[in-house]
mmCIF file of C-alpha atoms in Angstrom:
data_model
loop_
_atom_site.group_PDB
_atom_site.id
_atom_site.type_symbol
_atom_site.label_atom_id
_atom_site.label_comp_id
_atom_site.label_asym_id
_atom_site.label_seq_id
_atom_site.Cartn_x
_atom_site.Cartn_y
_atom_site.Cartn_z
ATOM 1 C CA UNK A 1 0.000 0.000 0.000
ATOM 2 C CA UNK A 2 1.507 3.043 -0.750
ATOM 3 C CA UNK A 3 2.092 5.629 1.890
ATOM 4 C CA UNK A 4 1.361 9.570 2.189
ATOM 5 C CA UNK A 5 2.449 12.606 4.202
ATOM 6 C CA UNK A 6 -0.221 15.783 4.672
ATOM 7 C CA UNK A 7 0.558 18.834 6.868
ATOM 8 C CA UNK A 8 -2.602 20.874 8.224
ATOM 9 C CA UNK A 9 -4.642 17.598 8.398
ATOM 10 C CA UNK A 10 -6.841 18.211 11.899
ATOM 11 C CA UNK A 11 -9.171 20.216 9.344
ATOM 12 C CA UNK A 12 -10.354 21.566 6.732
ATOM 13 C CA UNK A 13 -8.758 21.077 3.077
ATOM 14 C CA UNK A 14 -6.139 18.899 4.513
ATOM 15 C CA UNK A 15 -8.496 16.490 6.576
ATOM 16 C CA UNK A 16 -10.325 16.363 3.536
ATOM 17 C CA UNK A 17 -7.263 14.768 1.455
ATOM 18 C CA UNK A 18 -6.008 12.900 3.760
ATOM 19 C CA UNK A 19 -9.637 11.196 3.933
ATOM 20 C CA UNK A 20 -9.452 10.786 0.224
ATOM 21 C CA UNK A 21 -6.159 9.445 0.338
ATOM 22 C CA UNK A 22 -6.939 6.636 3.006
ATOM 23 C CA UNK A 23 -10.138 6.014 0.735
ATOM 24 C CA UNK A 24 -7.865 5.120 -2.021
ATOM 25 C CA UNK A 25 -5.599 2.998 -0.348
ATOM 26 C CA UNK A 26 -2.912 5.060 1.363
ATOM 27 C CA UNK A 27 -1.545 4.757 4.681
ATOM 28 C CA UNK A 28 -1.112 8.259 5.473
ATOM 29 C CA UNK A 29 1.042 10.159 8.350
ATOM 30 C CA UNK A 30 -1.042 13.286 9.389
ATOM 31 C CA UNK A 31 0.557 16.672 10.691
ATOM 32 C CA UNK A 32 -1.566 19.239 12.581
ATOM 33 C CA UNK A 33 -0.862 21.195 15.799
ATOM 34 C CA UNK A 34 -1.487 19.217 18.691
ATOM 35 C CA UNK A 35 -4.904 18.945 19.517
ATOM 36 C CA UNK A 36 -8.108 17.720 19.133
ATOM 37 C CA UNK A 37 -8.883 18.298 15.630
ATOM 38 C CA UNK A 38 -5.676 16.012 14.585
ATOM 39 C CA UNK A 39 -6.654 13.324 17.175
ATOM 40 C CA UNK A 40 -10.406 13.615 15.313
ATOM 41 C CA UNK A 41 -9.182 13.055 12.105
ATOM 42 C CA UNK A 42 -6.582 10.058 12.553
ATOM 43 C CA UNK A 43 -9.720 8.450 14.541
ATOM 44 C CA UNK A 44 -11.704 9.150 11.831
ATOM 45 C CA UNK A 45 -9.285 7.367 9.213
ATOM 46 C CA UNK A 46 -8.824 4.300 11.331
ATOM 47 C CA UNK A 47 -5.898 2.115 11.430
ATOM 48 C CA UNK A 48 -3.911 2.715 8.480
ATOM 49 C CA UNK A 49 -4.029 6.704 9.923
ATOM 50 C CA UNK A 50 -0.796 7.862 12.633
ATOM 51 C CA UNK A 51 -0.522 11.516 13.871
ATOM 52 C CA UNK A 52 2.559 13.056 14.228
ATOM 53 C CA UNK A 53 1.570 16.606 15.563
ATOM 54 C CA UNK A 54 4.319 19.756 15.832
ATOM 55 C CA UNK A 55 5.021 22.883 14.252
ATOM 56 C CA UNK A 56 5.423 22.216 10.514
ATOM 57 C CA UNK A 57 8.131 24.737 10.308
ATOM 58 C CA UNK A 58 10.448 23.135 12.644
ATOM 59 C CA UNK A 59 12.956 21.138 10.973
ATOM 60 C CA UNK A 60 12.527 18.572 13.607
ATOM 61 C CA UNK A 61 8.852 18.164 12.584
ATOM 62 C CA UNK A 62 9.703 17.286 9.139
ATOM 63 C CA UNK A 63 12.016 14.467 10.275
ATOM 64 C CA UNK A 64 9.228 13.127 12.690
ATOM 65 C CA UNK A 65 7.270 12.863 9.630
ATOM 66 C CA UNK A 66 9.533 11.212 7.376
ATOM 67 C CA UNK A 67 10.878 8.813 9.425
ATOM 68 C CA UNK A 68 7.319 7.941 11.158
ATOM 69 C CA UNK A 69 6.168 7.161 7.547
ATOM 70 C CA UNK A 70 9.452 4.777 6.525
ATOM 71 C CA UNK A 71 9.356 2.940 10.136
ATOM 72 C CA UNK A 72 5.770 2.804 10.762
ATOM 73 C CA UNK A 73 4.551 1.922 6.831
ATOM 74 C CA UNK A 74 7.578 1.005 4.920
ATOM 75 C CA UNK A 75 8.281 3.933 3.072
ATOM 76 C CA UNK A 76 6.848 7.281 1.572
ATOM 77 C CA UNK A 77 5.205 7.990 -1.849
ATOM 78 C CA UNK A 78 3.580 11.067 -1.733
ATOM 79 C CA UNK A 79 3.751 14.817 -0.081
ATOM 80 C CA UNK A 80 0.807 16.728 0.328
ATOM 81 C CA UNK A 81 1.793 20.032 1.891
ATOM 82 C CA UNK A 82 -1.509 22.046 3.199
ATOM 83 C CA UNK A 83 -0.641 23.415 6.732
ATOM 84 C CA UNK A 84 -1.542 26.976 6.469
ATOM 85 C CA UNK A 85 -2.006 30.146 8.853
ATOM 86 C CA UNK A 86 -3.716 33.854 7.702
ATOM 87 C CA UNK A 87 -2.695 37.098 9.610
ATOM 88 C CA UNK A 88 -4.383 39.238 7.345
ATOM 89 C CA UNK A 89 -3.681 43.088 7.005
ATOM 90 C CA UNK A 90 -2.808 45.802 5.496
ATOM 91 C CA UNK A 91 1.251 46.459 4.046
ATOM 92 C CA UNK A 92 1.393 49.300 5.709
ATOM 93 C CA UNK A 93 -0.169 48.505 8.900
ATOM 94 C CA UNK A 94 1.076 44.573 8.979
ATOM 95 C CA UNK A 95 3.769 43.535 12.093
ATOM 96 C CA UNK A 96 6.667 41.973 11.837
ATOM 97 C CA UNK A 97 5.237 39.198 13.276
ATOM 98 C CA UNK A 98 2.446 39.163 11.224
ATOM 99 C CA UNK A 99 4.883 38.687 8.115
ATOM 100 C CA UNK A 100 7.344 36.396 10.218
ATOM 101 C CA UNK A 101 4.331 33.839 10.712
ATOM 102 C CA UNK A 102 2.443 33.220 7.734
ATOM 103 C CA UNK A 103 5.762 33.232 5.590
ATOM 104 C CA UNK A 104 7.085 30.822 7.840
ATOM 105 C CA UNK A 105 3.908 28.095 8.647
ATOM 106 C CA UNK A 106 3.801 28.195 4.349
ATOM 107 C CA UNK A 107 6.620 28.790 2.473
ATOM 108 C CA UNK A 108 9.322 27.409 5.755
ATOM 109 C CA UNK A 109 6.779 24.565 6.354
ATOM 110 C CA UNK A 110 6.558 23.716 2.590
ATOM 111 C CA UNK A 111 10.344 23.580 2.570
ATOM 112 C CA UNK A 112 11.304 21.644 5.438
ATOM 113 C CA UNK A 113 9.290 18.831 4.332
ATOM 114 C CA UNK A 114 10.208 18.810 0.253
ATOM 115 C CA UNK A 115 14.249 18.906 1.705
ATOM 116 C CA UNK A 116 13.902 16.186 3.945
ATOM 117 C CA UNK A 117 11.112 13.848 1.366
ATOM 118 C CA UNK A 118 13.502 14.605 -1.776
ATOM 119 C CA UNK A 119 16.886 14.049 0.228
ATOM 120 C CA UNK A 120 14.814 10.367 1.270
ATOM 121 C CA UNK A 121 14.031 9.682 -2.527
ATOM 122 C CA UNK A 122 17.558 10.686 -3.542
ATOM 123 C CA UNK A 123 18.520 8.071 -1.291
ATOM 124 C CA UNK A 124 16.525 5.322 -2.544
ATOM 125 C CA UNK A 125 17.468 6.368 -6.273
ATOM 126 C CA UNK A 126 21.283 6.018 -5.598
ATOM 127 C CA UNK A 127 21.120 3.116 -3.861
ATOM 128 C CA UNK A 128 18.436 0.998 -6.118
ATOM 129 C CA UNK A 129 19.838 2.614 -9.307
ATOM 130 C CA UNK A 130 16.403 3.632 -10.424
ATOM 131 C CA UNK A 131 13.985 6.343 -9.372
ATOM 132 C CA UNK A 132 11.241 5.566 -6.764
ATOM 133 C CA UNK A 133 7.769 6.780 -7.137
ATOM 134 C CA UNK A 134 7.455 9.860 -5.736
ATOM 135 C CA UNK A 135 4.857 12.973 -5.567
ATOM 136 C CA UNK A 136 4.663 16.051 -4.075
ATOM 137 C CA UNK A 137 1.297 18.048 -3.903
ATOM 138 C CA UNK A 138 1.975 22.112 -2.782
ATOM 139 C CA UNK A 139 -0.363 24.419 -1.629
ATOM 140 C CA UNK A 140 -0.381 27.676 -2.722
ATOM 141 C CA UNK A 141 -3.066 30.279 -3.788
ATOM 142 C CA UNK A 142 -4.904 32.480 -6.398
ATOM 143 C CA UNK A 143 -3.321 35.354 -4.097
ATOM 144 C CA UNK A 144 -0.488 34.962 -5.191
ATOM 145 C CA UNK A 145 -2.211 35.542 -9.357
ATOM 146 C CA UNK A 146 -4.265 38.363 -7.740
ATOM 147 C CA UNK A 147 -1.465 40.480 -5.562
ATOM 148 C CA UNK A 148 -4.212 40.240 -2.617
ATOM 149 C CA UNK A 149 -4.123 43.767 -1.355
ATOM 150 C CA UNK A 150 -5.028 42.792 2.303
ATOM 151 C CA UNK A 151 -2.794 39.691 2.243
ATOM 152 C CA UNK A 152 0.936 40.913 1.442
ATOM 153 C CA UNK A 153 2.150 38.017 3.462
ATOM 154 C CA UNK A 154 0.141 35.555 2.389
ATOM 155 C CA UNK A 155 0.789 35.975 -1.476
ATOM 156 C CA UNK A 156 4.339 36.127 -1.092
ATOM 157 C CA UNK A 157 4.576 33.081 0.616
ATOM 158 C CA UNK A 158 2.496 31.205 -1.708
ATOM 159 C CA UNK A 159 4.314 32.663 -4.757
ATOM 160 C CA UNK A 160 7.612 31.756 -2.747
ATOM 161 C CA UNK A 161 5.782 27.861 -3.119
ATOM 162 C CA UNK A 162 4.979 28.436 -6.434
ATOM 163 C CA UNK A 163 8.797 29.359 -7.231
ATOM 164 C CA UNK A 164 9.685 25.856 -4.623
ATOM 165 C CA UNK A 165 7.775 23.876 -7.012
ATOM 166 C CA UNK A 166 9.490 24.508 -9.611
ATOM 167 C CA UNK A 167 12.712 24.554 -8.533
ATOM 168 C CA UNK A 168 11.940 21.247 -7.007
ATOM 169 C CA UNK A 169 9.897 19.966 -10.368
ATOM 170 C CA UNK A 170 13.704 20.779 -11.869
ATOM 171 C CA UNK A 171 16.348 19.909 -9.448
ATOM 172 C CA UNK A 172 14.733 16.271 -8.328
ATOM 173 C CA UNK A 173 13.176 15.162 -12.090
ATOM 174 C CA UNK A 174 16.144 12.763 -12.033
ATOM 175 C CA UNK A 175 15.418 10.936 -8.982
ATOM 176 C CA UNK A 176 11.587 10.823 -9.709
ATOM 177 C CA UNK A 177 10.138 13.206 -8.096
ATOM 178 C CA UNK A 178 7.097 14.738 -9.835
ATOM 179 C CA UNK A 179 5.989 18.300 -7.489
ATOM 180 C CA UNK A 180 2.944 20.170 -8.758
ATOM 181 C CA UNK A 181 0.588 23.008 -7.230
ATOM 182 C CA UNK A 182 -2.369 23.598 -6.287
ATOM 183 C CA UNK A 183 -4.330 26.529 -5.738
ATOM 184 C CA UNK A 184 -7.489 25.697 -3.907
ATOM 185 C CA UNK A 185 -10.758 27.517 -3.570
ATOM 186 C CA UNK A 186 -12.161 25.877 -0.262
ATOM 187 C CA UNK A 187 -14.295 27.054 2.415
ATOM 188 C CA UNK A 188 -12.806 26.171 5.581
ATOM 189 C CA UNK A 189 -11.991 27.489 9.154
ATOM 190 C CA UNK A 190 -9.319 29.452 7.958
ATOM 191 C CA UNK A 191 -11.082 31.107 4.468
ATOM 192 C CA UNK A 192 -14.803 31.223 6.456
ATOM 193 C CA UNK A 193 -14.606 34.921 6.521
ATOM 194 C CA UNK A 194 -13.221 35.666 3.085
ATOM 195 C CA UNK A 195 -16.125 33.270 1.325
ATOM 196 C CA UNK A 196 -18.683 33.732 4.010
ATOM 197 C CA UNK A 197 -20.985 30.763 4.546
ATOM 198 C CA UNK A 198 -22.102 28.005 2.465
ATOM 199 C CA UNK A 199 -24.843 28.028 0.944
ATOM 200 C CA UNK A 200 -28.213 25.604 1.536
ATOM 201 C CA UNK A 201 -27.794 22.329 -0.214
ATOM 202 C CA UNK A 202 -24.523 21.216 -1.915
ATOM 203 C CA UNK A 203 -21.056 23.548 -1.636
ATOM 204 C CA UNK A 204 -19.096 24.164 -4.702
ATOM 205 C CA UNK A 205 -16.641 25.201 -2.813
ATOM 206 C CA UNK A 206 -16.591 22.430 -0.372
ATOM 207 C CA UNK A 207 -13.028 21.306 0.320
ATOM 208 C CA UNK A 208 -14.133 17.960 -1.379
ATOM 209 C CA UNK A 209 -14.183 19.124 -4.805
ATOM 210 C CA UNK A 210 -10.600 19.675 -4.607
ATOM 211 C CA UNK A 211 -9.339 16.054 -3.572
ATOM 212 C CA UNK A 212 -9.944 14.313 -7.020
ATOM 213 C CA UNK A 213 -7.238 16.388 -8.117
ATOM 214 C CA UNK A 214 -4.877 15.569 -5.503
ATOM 215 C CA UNK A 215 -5.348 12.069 -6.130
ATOM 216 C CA UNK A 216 -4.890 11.877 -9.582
ATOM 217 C CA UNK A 217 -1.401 14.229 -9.227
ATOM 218 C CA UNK A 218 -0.551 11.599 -6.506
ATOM 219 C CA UNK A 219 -1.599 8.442 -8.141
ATOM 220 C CA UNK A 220 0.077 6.898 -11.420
ATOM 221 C CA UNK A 221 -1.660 9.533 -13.688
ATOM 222 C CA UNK A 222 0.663 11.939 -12.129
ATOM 223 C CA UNK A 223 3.998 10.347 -13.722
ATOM 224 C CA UNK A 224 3.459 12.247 -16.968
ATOM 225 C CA UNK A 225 2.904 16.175 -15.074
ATOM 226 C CA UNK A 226 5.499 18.006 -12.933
ATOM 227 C CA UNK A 227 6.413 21.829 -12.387
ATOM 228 C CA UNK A 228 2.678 22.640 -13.123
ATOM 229 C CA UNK A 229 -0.069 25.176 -11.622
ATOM 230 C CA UNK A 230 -3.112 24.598 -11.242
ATOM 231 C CA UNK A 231 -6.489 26.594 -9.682
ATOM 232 C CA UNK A 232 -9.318 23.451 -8.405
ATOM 233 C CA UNK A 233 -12.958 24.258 -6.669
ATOM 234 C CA UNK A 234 -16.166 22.606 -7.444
ATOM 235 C CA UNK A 235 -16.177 21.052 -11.064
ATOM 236 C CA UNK A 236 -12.895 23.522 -12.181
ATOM 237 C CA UNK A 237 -9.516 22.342 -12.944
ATOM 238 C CA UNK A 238 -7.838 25.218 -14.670
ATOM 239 C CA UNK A 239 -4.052 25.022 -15.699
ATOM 240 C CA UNK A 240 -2.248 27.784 -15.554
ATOM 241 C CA UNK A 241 0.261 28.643 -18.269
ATOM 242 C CA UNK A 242 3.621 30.442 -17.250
ATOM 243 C CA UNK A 243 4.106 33.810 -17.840
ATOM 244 C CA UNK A 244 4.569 35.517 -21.018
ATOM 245 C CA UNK A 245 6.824 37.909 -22.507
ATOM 246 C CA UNK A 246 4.325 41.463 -22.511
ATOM 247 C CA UNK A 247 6.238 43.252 -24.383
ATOM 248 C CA UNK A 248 9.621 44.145 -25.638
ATOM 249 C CA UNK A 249 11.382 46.995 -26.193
ATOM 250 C CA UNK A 250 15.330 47.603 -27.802
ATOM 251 C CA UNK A 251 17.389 50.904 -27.678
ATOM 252 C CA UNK A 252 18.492 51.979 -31.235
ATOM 253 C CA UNK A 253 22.281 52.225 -29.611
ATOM 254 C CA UNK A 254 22.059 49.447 -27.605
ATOM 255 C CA UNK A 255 22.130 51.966 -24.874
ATOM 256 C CA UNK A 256 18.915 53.643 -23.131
ATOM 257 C CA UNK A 257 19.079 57.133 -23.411
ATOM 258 C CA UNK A 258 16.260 58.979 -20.559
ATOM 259 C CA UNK A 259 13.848 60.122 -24.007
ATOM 260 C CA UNK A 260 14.400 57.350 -26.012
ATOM 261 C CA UNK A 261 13.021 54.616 -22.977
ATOM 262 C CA UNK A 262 10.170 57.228 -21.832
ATOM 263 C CA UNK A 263 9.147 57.265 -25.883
ATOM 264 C CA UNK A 264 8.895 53.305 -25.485
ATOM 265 C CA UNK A 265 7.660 52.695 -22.706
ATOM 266 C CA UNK A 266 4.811 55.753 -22.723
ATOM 267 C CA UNK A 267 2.917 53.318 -25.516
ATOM 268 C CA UNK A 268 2.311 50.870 -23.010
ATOM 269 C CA UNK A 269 1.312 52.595 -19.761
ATOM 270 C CA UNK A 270 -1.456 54.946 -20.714
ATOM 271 C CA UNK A 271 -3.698 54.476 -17.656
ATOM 272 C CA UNK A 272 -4.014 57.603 -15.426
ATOM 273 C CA UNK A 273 -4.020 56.480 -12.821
ATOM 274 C CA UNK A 274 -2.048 53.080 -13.024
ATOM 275 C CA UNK A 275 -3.270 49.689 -11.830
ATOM 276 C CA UNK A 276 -1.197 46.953 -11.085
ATOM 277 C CA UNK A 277 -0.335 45.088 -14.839
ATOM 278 C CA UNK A 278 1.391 41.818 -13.413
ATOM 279 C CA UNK A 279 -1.881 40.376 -12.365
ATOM 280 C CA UNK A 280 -3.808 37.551 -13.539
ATOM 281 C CA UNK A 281 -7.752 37.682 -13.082
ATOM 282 C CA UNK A 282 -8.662 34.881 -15.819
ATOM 283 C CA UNK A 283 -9.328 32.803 -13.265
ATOM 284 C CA UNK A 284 -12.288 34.657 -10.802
ATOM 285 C CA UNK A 285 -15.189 33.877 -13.367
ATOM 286 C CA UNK A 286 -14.809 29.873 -13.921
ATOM 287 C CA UNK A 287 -17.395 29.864 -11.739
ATOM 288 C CA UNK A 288 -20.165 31.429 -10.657
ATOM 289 C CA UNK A 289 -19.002 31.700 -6.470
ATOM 290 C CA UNK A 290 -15.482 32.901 -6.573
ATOM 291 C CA UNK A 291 -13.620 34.459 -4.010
ATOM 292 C CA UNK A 292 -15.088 36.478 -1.289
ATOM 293 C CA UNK A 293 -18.507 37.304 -3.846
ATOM 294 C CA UNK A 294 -20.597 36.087 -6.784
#
């Protein structure tokens, strides 16, 4: 049976997956804060279920994880990184703290775990002279497409995973790794106030509707797709392409002159006033309940 590690799992999106993924077969290691809500889930999943609980960020609680899944099941297939915190506020009213946290639970959190799961598979690779199967599932956010105005900290950690991914998609191709992301629209305990409550009858945004997509990136449909983006809720899977060249401009010299670059660059930014260019909305009207209204 194969074996998976999720982060965040006492709730929400992540107790969703890692329901799906003990559905499916897996014998999966949950990470939450200690508490309740982790103790709920793992009872909820039954046997083939063990909780490791800690701070995700700690480099410690990544090795818990690791070797809990290799001693306890044999091994470990897959990564799903979830855990997640939101201190939510204005740039220019936002602490120190307030940065130091969420950048730490998500981007820190999603790196302890991919250093310590890819430095496992490298292992395995070198010494069985073949790659293993393995899978790693991010977590990041249409925040980061968006440049959330309230939520500096937030979208620059999940960019930060977005840029992880791909560095990991790159660096670990070799030794099998296959590391995707995805960004989620999910009404949970943490997202509650951004997408207000559900409505009656069936959610589309119920964390449910994202976990088909999780399993087929972890399963063996997943071989064939690494280094990619994509944005999941209800019946959506939308893949995002990178980004593209704008446009491009050349100095007649080779060298800018001050006129010659404000001619260029004046046919491009007309707006008065300016909005933010580097943004990508494509994604808010896939469906009908998006983010924070209809």
């Amino acid at each position: 049976m194969p074996v998976a590690i999720v982060t965040g799992a006492g709730q929400g999106l992540g107790r969703a997956e890692a329901t799906a993924l003990a559905a499916a077969g897996y014998r999966v290691v949950l990470n939450d804060l200690p508490g309740d809500a982790l103790d709920e889930t793992v009872a909820a999943i039954g046997g083939e279920a063990v909780a490791c609980p800690g701070d995700i960020a700690e480099w410690s609680t990544a090795e818990t994880l690791v070797r809990t899944a290799v001693d306890t099941f044999g091994g470990l297939d897959v990564l799903v990184n979830n855990a997640g915190v939101l201190r939510d506020r204005m740039v220019f009213a936002m602490s120190e703290q307030e940065w130091d946290t969420v950048v730490r639970v998500h981007l820190r959190g999603h790196f302890v775990t991919t250093r310590l799961a890819t430095a496992h598979w490298r292992d395995l690779a070198k010494r069985d002279g073949r790659p293993p199967y393995a899978r790693i599932v991010n977590t990041s956010s249409e925040a980061f497409l968006l440049g959330s105005a309230g939520q500096a900290n937030y979208a620059a950690a999940k960019g930060g995973i977005v840029a992880l991914t791909l560095a990991t998609a790159r660096g670990c191709a070799r030794y099998g790794v296959r590391a995707n992301v995805i960004c989620p629209r999910a009404r949970t305990a943490m997202t509650g106030d951004l997408m207000g409550p559900p409505p009656d009858g069936p959610d589309p945004l119920a964390p449910e509707h994202v976990t088909p997509l999780v399993l087929h990136l972890a399963g063996p449909a997943g071989d064939r797709i690494t280094g990619e983006v994509f944005v999941v809720h209800g019946g959506v899977v939308a893949l995002l392409g990178p980004p593209t060249v704008r446009a491009a401009f050349h100095a007649t010299t080779g060298v800018w002159s001050p006129h010659e670059l404000e001619a260029a660059l004046s046919t491009v930014f007309t707006e008065d006033p300016p909005r933010p260019g580097f943004v990508c909305e494509e994604t808010l009207p896939l469906a009908g309940t998006t983010i924070g209204f209809p």
